Amino acid sequence: MPNQKEYFPDLCNTSDFFVPHKNSNHLNAQDVVSDLVARAKDISVATFNCFADGEKLVIKDEIVANLIYEIQTKLEMIEKILPLAFESKGA
């Protein structure tokens, strides 16, 4: 029988799960935030392209829901790391 690890369902929320690395600093956080924003923007464009003329959904609604969830996940991660991005220790 394989070694079973304990599962913590309350940590399924990205915001609760995400913890910055102990050696990270505000510069690392700024890079991560910038990358997450860029990826969220790309996903928002992809989501918009799921509609014909910005009105009629032309693909499965499940795909759009997944794209929106991806945007939400990125925003939760940004929200979690943003305070560190503005924290400068002894610059």
mmCIF file of C-alpha atoms in Angstrom, residues 21-83:
data_model
loop_
_atom_site.group_PDB
_atom_site.id
_atom_site.type_symbol
_atom_site.label_atom_id
_atom_site.label_comp_id
_atom_site.label_asym_id
_atom_site.label_seq_id
_atom_site.Cartn_x
_atom_site.Cartn_y
_atom_site.Cartn_z
ATOM 1 C CA HIS A 21 9.766 31.752 -0.460
ATOM 2 C CA LYS A 22 11.668 32.625 2.730
ATOM 3 C CA ASN A 23 14.544 34.191 0.729
ATOM 4 C CA SER A 24 12.328 36.292 -1.545
ATOM 5 C CA ASN A 25 12.397 40.065 -1.399
ATOM 6 C CA HIS A 26 10.398 42.954 -2.829
ATOM 7 C CA LEU A 27 12.207 42.720 -6.175
ATOM 8 C CA ASN A 28 11.286 39.060 -6.568
ATOM 9 C CA ALA A 29 7.716 39.892 -5.600
ATOM 10 C CA GLN A 30 7.563 42.675 -8.192
ATOM 11 C CA ASP A 31 8.699 40.270 -10.908
ATOM 12 C CA VAL A 32 6.149 37.671 -9.860
ATOM 13 C CA VAL A 33 3.327 40.226 -9.745
ATOM 14 C CA SER A 34 4.308 41.547 -13.172
ATOM 15 C CA ASP A 35 4.300 38.027 -14.618
ATOM 16 C CA LEU A 36 0.950 37.166 -13.038
ATOM 17 C CA VAL A 37 -0.631 40.370 -14.358
ATOM 18 C CA ALA A 38 0.664 39.652 -17.870
ATOM 19 C CA ARG A 39 -0.698 36.103 -17.772
ATOM 20 C CA ALA A 40 -4.063 37.268 -16.408
ATOM 21 C CA LYS A 41 -4.288 39.797 -19.247
ATOM 22 C CA ASP A 42 -3.554 37.065 -21.795
ATOM 23 C CA ILE A 43 -6.257 34.873 -20.283
ATOM 24 C CA SER A 44 -8.743 37.761 -20.319
ATOM 25 C CA VAL A 45 -8.078 38.259 -24.049
ATOM 26 C CA ALA A 46 -8.577 34.539 -24.646
ATOM 27 C CA THR A 47 -11.821 34.689 -22.663
ATOM 28 C CA PHE A 48 -13.100 37.645 -24.679
ATOM 29 C CA ASN A 49 -12.287 35.779 -27.898
ATOM 30 C CA CYS A 50 -14.734 33.064 -26.837
ATOM 31 C CA PHE A 51 -17.522 35.415 -27.873
ATOM 32 C CA ALA A 52 -18.544 36.440 -31.393
ATOM 33 C CA ASP A 53 -18.689 40.245 -31.557
ATOM 34 C CA GLY A 54 -18.312 40.333 -27.777
ATOM 35 C CA GLU A 55 -21.856 39.036 -27.303
ATOM 36 C CA LYS A 56 -22.576 35.466 -28.406
ATOM 37 C CA LEU A 57 -20.678 32.621 -26.774
ATOM 38 C CA VAL A 58 -19.163 30.459 -29.524
ATOM 39 C CA ILE A 59 -17.521 27.717 -27.429
ATOM 40 C CA LYS A 60 -18.528 25.550 -24.496
ATOM 41 C CA ASP A 61 -19.440 27.606 -21.430
ATOM 42 C CA GLU A 62 -17.287 25.260 -19.323
ATOM 43 C CA ILE A 63 -14.187 26.538 -21.126
ATOM 44 C CA VAL A 64 -15.091 30.152 -20.368
ATOM 45 C CA ALA A 65 -15.745 29.250 -16.730
ATOM 46 C CA ASN A 66 -12.305 27.640 -16.516
ATOM 47 C CA LEU A 67 -10.663 30.717 -18.047
ATOM 48 C CA ILE A 68 -12.425 32.973 -15.557
ATOM 49 C CA TYR A 69 -11.286 30.696 -12.728
ATOM 50 C CA GLU A 70 -7.696 31.003 -13.994
ATOM 51 C CA ILE A 71 -7.957 34.789 -13.919
ATOM 52 C CA GLN A 72 -9.381 34.641 -10.394
ATOM 53 C CA THR A 73 -6.541 32.369 -9.269
ATOM 54 C CA LYS A 74 -3.926 34.760 -10.648
ATOM 55 C CA LEU A 75 -5.620 37.703 -8.937
ATOM 56 C CA GLU A 76 -5.664 35.824 -5.616
ATOM 57 C CA MET A 77 -1.946 35.162 -5.956
ATOM 58 C CA ILE A 78 -1.288 38.816 -6.791
ATOM 59 C CA GLU A 79 -3.346 39.871 -3.786
ATOM 60 C CA LYS A 80 -1.287 37.608 -1.548
ATOM 61 C CA ILE A 81 2.141 38.770 -2.779
ATOM 62 C CA LEU A 82 1.426 42.452 -3.434
ATOM 63 C CA PRO A 83 2.313 43.633 0.089
#
